[in-house]
Amino acid sequence: MGWRISHIISMFISSVVPIAWFTFLTARLHRGSWLFLMPHVCLLFAYEIAQRLFPKNIGELFKTVAMKLSAYVQCVTRAVHHSEVVVALQGQNREKELAEYAYRSWWRAVRNLQDTQLKFNLIWKLSYTHGIRAVLQMVIGYQLIRGRGTR
């Protein structure tokens, strides 16, 4: 756990200096313009929006999938080990129902997890990877090309 925290702090420190230096140089180059602050402000807004929309129960969903899979495997293993007794007592239909129920329960949990991961990935890509950067590049690039970002 300690190495993770030190790794996060190291990454934070190593990224703050270039960001601050780039912001300082851009501010000096375009005096009187606030365009150099636009990426920072937009990323802060994207962070806030994404944190509110991110699903918070991913760990619980993984745990549920594992538990449902375990229940299904136990059900099938029990049917295999006791197959002679089940057939002798004509309980194969009941065992089939139990196995199908366990399988459907596991499959619903998997689908729920996949839907949650899809939502997470969509929010992540729109907020950080593709969405906000493309908009920022278009807005700032257009302003700088037209000369509106400088005095």
JSON list of C-alpha atoms in Angstrom, two decimals, residues 1-145:
[
{"chain": "A", "resi": 1, "resn": "MET", "atom": "CA", "xyz": [0.00, 0.00, 0.00]},
{"chain": "A", "resi": 2, "resn": "GLY", "atom": "CA", "xyz": [2.83, 2.39, 0.85]},
{"chain": "A", "resi": 3, "resn": "TRP", "atom": "CA", "xyz": [4.49, 2.04, -2.54]},
{"chain": "A", "resi": 4, "resn": "ARG", "atom": "CA", "xyz": [1.20, 2.89, -4.27]},
{"chain": "A", "resi": 5, "resn": "ILE", "atom": "CA", "xyz": [0.86, 6.13, -2.36]},
{"chain": "A", "resi": 6, "resn": "SER", "atom": "CA", "xyz": [4.50, 7.04, -3.03]},
{"chain": "A", "resi": 7, "resn": "HIS", "atom": "CA", "xyz": [4.00, 6.21, -6.73]},
{"chain": "A", "resi": 8, "resn": "ILE", "atom": "CA", "xyz": [0.90, 8.46, -6.92]},
{"chain": "A", "resi": 9, "resn": "ILE", "atom": "CA", "xyz": [2.74, 11.30, -5.16]},
{"chain": "A", "resi": 10, "resn": "SER", "atom": "CA", "xyz": [5.72, 10.86, -7.47]},
{"chain": "A", "resi": 11, "resn": "MET", "atom": "CA", "xyz": [3.51, 10.99, -10.55]},
{"chain": "A", "resi": 12, "resn": "PHE", "atom": "CA", "xyz": [1.72, 14.08, -9.20]},
{"chain": "A", "resi": 13, "resn": "ILE", "atom": "CA", "xyz": [4.96, 15.93, -8.49]},
{"chain": "A", "resi": 14, "resn": "SER", "atom": "CA", "xyz": [6.49, 14.99, -11.83]},
{"chain": "A", "resi": 15, "resn": "SER", "atom": "CA", "xyz": [3.42, 16.27, -13.71]},
{"chain": "A", "resi": 16, "resn": "VAL", "atom": "CA", "xyz": [2.86, 19.52, -11.77]},
{"chain": "A", "resi": 17, "resn": "VAL", "atom": "CA", "xyz": [6.15, 21.11, -12.75]},
{"chain": "A", "resi": 18, "resn": "PRO", "atom": "CA", "xyz": [5.70, 20.76, -16.56]},
{"chain": "A", "resi": 19, "resn": "ILE", "atom": "CA", "xyz": [2.07, 21.88, -16.32]},
{"chain": "A", "resi": 20, "resn": "ALA", "atom": "CA", "xyz": [3.00, 24.95, -14.28]},
{"chain": "A", "resi": 21, "resn": "TRP", "atom": "CA", "xyz": [5.93, 25.76, -16.58]},
{"chain": "A", "resi": 22, "resn": "PHE", "atom": "CA", "xyz": [3.80, 25.39, -19.74]},
{"chain": "A", "resi": 23, "resn": "THR", "atom": "CA", "xyz": [1.07, 27.56, -18.23]},
{"chain": "A", "resi": 24, "resn": "PHE", "atom": "CA", "xyz": [3.61, 30.22, -17.28]},
{"chain": "A", "resi": 25, "resn": "LEU", "atom": "CA", "xyz": [5.17, 30.26, -20.75]},
{"chain": "A", "resi": 26, "resn": "THR", "atom": "CA", "xyz": [1.79, 30.37, -22.46]},
{"chain": "A", "resi": 27, "resn": "ALA", "atom": "CA", "xyz": [0.66, 33.22, -20.21]},
{"chain": "A", "resi": 28, "resn": "ARG", "atom": "CA", "xyz": [3.83, 35.18, -21.04]},
{"chain": "A", "resi": 29, "resn": "LEU", "atom": "CA", "xyz": [3.39, 34.55, -24.75]},
{"chain": "A", "resi": 30, "resn": "HIS", "atom": "CA", "xyz": [-0.28, 35.57, -24.83]},
{"chain": "A", "resi": 31, "resn": "ARG", "atom": "CA", "xyz": [-0.53, 38.43, -22.38]},
{"chain": "A", "resi": 32, "resn": "GLY", "atom": "CA", "xyz": [-4.05, 39.63, -21.76]},
{"chain": "A", "resi": 33, "resn": "SER", "atom": "CA", "xyz": [-5.60, 36.37, -22.90]},
{"chain": "A", "resi": 34, "resn": "TRP", "atom": "CA", "xyz": [-7.21, 33.85, -20.62]},
{"chain": "A", "resi": 35, "resn": "LEU", "atom": "CA", "xyz": [-7.11, 31.04, -23.18]},
{"chain": "A", "resi": 36, "resn": "PHE", "atom": "CA", "xyz": [-4.13, 29.46, -21.47]},
{"chain": "A", "resi": 37, "resn": "LEU", "atom": "CA", "xyz": [-6.31, 28.72, -18.42]},
{"chain": "A", "resi": 38, "resn": "MET", "atom": "CA", "xyz": [-9.06, 27.11, -20.47]},
{"chain": "A", "resi": 39, "resn": "PRO", "atom": "CA", "xyz": [-7.59, 23.56, -20.50]},
{"chain": "A", "resi": 40, "resn": "HIS", "atom": "CA", "xyz": [-7.17, 23.58, -16.73]},
{"chain": "A", "resi": 41, "resn": "VAL", "atom": "CA", "xyz": [-10.68, 24.87, -16.10]},
{"chain": "A", "resi": 42, "resn": "CYS", "atom": "CA", "xyz": [-12.26, 22.42, -18.55]},
{"chain": "A", "resi": 43, "resn": "LEU", "atom": "CA", "xyz": [-10.38, 19.47, -17.07]},
{"chain": "A", "resi": 44, "resn": "LEU", "atom": "CA", "xyz": [-11.50, 20.49, -13.59]},
{"chain": "A", "resi": 45, "resn": "PHE", "atom": "CA", "xyz": [-15.12, 20.60, -14.79]},
{"chain": "A", "resi": 46, "resn": "ALA", "atom": "CA", "xyz": [-14.68, 17.25, -16.55]},
{"chain": "A", "resi": 47, "resn": "TYR", "atom": "CA", "xyz": [-13.23, 15.78, -13.37]},
{"chain": "A", "resi": 48, "resn": "GLU", "atom": "CA", "xyz": [-16.14, 16.99, -11.26]},
{"chain": "A", "resi": 49, "resn": "ILE", "atom": "CA", "xyz": [-18.75, 15.76, -13.73]},
{"chain": "A", "resi": 50, "resn": "ALA", "atom": "CA", "xyz": [-17.04, 12.41, -14.19]},
{"chain": "A", "resi": 51, "resn": "GLN", "atom": "CA", "xyz": [-16.70, 11.83, -10.44]},
{"chain": "A", "resi": 52, "resn": "ARG", "atom": "CA", "xyz": [-20.43, 12.40, -10.00]},
{"chain": "A", "resi": 53, "resn": "LEU", "atom": "CA", "xyz": [-21.32, 10.05, -12.87]},
{"chain": "A", "resi": 54, "resn": "PHE", "atom": "CA", "xyz": [-18.81, 7.25, -12.26]},
{"chain": "A", "resi": 55, "resn": "PRO", "atom": "CA", "xyz": [-20.39, 4.11, -10.81]},
{"chain": "A", "resi": 56, "resn": "LYS", "atom": "CA", "xyz": [-19.25, 3.60, -7.25]},
{"chain": "A", "resi": 57, "resn": "ASN", "atom": "CA", "xyz": [-20.05, -0.10, -6.85]},
{"chain": "A", "resi": 58, "resn": "ILE", "atom": "CA", "xyz": [-17.59, -1.80, -9.22]},
{"chain": "A", "resi": 59, "resn": "GLY", "atom": "CA", "xyz": [-15.95, -3.81, -6.43]},
{"chain": "A", "resi": 60, "resn": "GLU", "atom": "CA", "xyz": [-19.30, -5.06, -5.17]},
{"chain": "A", "resi": 61, "resn": "LEU", "atom": "CA", "xyz": [-20.28, -6.10, -8.69]},
{"chain": "A", "resi": 62, "resn": "PHE", "atom": "CA", "xyz": [-17.06, -8.09, -9.16]},
{"chain": "A", "resi": 63, "resn": "LYS", "atom": "CA", "xyz": [-17.70, -9.77, -5.80]},
{"chain": "A", "resi": 64, "resn": "THR", "atom": "CA", "xyz": [-21.28, -10.62, -6.82]},
{"chain": "A", "resi": 65, "resn": "VAL", "atom": "CA", "xyz": [-20.11, -12.14, -10.12]},
{"chain": "A", "resi": 66, "resn": "ALA", "atom": "CA", "xyz": [-17.53, -14.27, -8.29]},
{"chain": "A", "resi": 67, "resn": "MET", "atom": "CA", "xyz": [-20.10, -15.45, -5.74]},
{"chain": "A", "resi": 68, "resn": "LYS", "atom": "CA", "xyz": [-22.68, -16.31, -8.42]},
{"chain": "A", "resi": 69, "resn": "LEU", "atom": "CA", "xyz": [-20.08, -18.20, -10.45]},
{"chain": "A", "resi": 70, "resn": "SER", "atom": "CA", "xyz": [-19.05, -20.13, -7.35]},
{"chain": "A", "resi": 71, "resn": "ALA", "atom": "CA", "xyz": [-22.69, -21.03, -6.65]},
{"chain": "A", "resi": 72, "resn": "TYR", "atom": "CA", "xyz": [-23.13, -22.26, -10.22]},
{"chain": "A", "resi": 73, "resn": "VAL", "atom": "CA", "xyz": [-19.94, -24.35, -10.14]},
{"chain": "A", "resi": 74, "resn": "GLN", "atom": "CA", "xyz": [-20.98, -25.86, -6.79]},
{"chain": "A", "resi": 75, "resn": "CYS", "atom": "CA", "xyz": [-24.41, -26.72, -8.17]},
{"chain": "A", "resi": 76, "resn": "VAL", "atom": "CA", "xyz": [-23.00, -28.43, -11.25]},
{"chain": "A", "resi": 77, "resn": "THR", "atom": "CA", "xyz": [-20.29, -30.21, -9.25]},
{"chain": "A", "resi": 78, "resn": "ARG", "atom": "CA", "xyz": [-22.89, -31.51, -6.80]},
{"chain": "A", "resi": 79, "resn": "ALA", "atom": "CA", "xyz": [-25.01, -32.82, -9.68]},
{"chain": "A", "resi": 80, "resn": "VAL", "atom": "CA", "xyz": [-22.02, -34.57, -11.25]},
{"chain": "A", "resi": 81, "resn": "HIS", "atom": "CA", "xyz": [-20.81, -36.17, -8.02]},
{"chain": "A", "resi": 82, "resn": "HIS", "atom": "CA", "xyz": [-24.25, -37.38, -7.00]},
{"chain": "A", "resi": 83, "resn": "SER", "atom": "CA", "xyz": [-25.55, -38.20, -10.49]},
{"chain": "A", "resi": 84, "resn": "GLU", "atom": "CA", "xyz": [-26.32, -41.85, -9.73]},
{"chain": "A", "resi": 85, "resn": "VAL", "atom": "CA", "xyz": [-28.40, -41.00, -6.68]},
{"chain": "A", "resi": 86, "resn": "VAL", "atom": "CA", "xyz": [-30.15, -38.14, -8.49]},
{"chain": "A", "resi": 87, "resn": "VAL", "atom": "CA", "xyz": [-31.16, -40.43, -11.37]},
{"chain": "A", "resi": 88, "resn": "ALA", "atom": "CA", "xyz": [-32.20, -43.24, -9.02]},
{"chain": "A", "resi": 89, "resn": "LEU", "atom": "CA", "xyz": [-34.50, -40.85, -7.14]},
{"chain": "A", "resi": 90, "resn": "GLN", "atom": "CA", "xyz": [-35.63, -39.19, -10.39]},
{"chain": "A", "resi": 91, "resn": "GLY", "atom": "CA", "xyz": [-34.37, -35.77, -9.35]},
{"chain": "A", "resi": 92, "resn": "GLN", "atom": "CA", "xyz": [-32.69, -34.83, -12.64]},
{"chain": "A", "resi": 93, "resn": "ASN", "atom": "CA", "xyz": [-35.38, -32.25, -13.49]},
{"chain": "A", "resi": 94, "resn": "ARG", "atom": "CA", "xyz": [-34.92, -30.51, -10.15]},
{"chain": "A", "resi": 95, "resn": "GLU", "atom": "CA", "xyz": [-31.13, -30.51, -10.52]},
{"chain": "A", "resi": 96, "resn": "LYS", "atom": "CA", "xyz": [-31.51, -29.10, -14.02]},
{"chain": "A", "resi": 97, "resn": "GLU", "atom": "CA", "xyz": [-33.76, -26.31, -12.70]},
{"chain": "A", "resi": 98, "resn": "LEU", "atom": "CA", "xyz": [-31.27, -25.47, -9.94]},
{"chain": "A", "resi": 99, "resn": "ALA", "atom": "CA", "xyz": [-28.35, -25.39, -12.40]},
{"chain": "A", "resi": 100, "resn": "GLU", "atom": "CA", "xyz": [-30.27, -23.22, -14.87]},
{"chain": "A", "resi": 101, "resn": "TYR", "atom": "CA", "xyz": [-31.31, -20.83, -12.10]},
{"chain": "A", "resi": 102, "resn": "ALA", "atom": "CA", "xyz": [-27.71, -20.55, -10.88]},
{"chain": "A", "resi": 103, "resn": "TYR", "atom": "CA", "xyz": [-26.49, -19.98, -14.45]},
{"chain": "A", "resi": 104, "resn": "ARG", "atom": "CA", "xyz": [-29.12, -17.28, -15.16]},
{"chain": "A", "resi": 105, "resn": "SER", "atom": "CA", "xyz": [-28.29, -15.58, -11.87]},
{"chain": "A", "resi": 106, "resn": "TRP", "atom": "CA", "xyz": [-24.58, -15.55, -12.75]},
{"chain": "A", "resi": 107, "resn": "TRP", "atom": "CA", "xyz": [-25.30, -14.28, -16.26]},
{"chain": "A", "resi": 108, "resn": "ARG", "atom": "CA", "xyz": [-27.44, -11.39, -14.91]},
{"chain": "A", "resi": 109, "resn": "ALA", "atom": "CA", "xyz": [-24.59, -10.41, -12.58]},
{"chain": "A", "resi": 110, "resn": "VAL", "atom": "CA", "xyz": [-22.10, -10.51, -15.48]},
{"chain": "A", "resi": 111, "resn": "ARG", "atom": "CA", "xyz": [-24.38, -8.35, -17.64]},
{"chain": "A", "resi": 112, "resn": "ASN", "atom": "CA", "xyz": [-24.82, -5.86, -14.82]},
{"chain": "A", "resi": 113, "resn": "LEU", "atom": "CA", "xyz": [-21.04, -5.66, -14.38]},
{"chain": "A", "resi": 114, "resn": "GLN", "atom": "CA", "xyz": [-20.50, -5.23, -18.13]},
{"chain": "A", "resi": 115, "resn": "ASP", "atom": "CA", "xyz": [-23.10, -2.45, -18.29]},
{"chain": "A", "resi": 116, "resn": "THR", "atom": "CA", "xyz": [-21.42, -0.67, -15.40]},
{"chain": "A", "resi": 117, "resn": "GLN", "atom": "CA", "xyz": [-17.98, -1.02, -16.98]},
{"chain": "A", "resi": 118, "resn": "LEU", "atom": "CA", "xyz": [-19.35, 0.29, -20.28]},
{"chain": "A", "resi": 119, "resn": "LYS", "atom": "CA", "xyz": [-20.73, 3.35, -18.49]},
{"chain": "A", "resi": 120, "resn": "PHE", "atom": "CA", "xyz": [-17.40, 3.90, -16.75]},
{"chain": "A", "resi": 121, "resn": "ASN", "atom": "CA", "xyz": [-15.41, 3.58, -19.99]},
{"chain": "A", "resi": 122, "resn": "LEU", "atom": "CA", "xyz": [-17.78, 5.88, -21.88]},
{"chain": "A", "resi": 123, "resn": "ILE", "atom": "CA", "xyz": [-17.59, 8.57, -19.21]},
{"chain": "A", "resi": 124, "resn": "TRP", "atom": "CA", "xyz": [-13.80, 8.23, -18.99]},
{"chain": "A", "resi": 125, "resn": "LYS", "atom": "CA", "xyz": [-13.26, 8.50, -22.74]},
{"chain": "A", "resi": 126, "resn": "LEU", "atom": "CA", "xyz": [-15.67, 11.42, -23.18]},
{"chain": "A", "resi": 127, "resn": "SER", "atom": "CA", "xyz": [-14.36, 13.33, -20.18]},
{"chain": "A", "resi": 128, "resn": "TYR", "atom": "CA", "xyz": [-10.64, 12.77, -20.44]},
{"chain": "A", "resi": 129, "resn": "THR", "atom": "CA", "xyz": [-9.41, 10.87, -23.46]},
{"chain": "A", "resi": 130, "resn": "HIS", "atom": "CA", "xyz": [-11.28, 12.11, -26.52]},
{"chain": "A", "resi": 131, "resn": "GLY", "atom": "CA", "xyz": [-14.14, 14.48, -25.82]},
{"chain": "A", "resi": 132, "resn": "ILE", "atom": "CA", "xyz": [-12.74, 17.42, -23.89]},
{"chain": "A", "resi": 133, "resn": "ARG", "atom": "CA", "xyz": [-9.34, 17.53, -25.56]},
{"chain": "A", "resi": 134, "resn": "ALA", "atom": "CA", "xyz": [-10.74, 17.73, -29.07]},
{"chain": "A", "resi": 135, "resn": "VAL", "atom": "CA", "xyz": [-13.05, 20.58, -28.08]},
{"chain": "A", "resi": 136, "resn": "LEU", "atom": "CA", "xyz": [-10.24, 22.44, -26.35]},
{"chain": "A", "resi": 137, "resn": "GLN", "atom": "CA", "xyz": [-7.92, 22.06, -29.31]},
{"chain": "A", "resi": 138, "resn": "MET", "atom": "CA", "xyz": [-10.56, 23.38, -31.70]},
{"chain": "A", "resi": 139, "resn": "VAL", "atom": "CA", "xyz": [-11.50, 26.38, -29.54]},
{"chain": "A", "resi": 140, "resn": "ILE", "atom": "CA", "xyz": [-7.99, 27.40, -28.55]},
{"chain": "A", "resi": 141, "resn": "GLY", "atom": "CA", "xyz": [-6.49, 26.64, -31.96]},
{"chain": "A", "resi": 142, "resn": "TYR", "atom": "CA", "xyz": [-9.12, 28.70, -33.75]},
{"chain": "A", "resi": 143, "resn": "GLN", "atom": "CA", "xyz": [-8.65, 31.63, -31.38]},
{"chain": "A", "resi": 144, "resn": "LEU", "atom": "CA", "xyz": [-4.87, 31.55, -31.72]},
{"chain": "A", "resi": 145, "resn": "ILE", "atom": "CA", "xyz": [-4.92, 31.16, -35.51]}
]
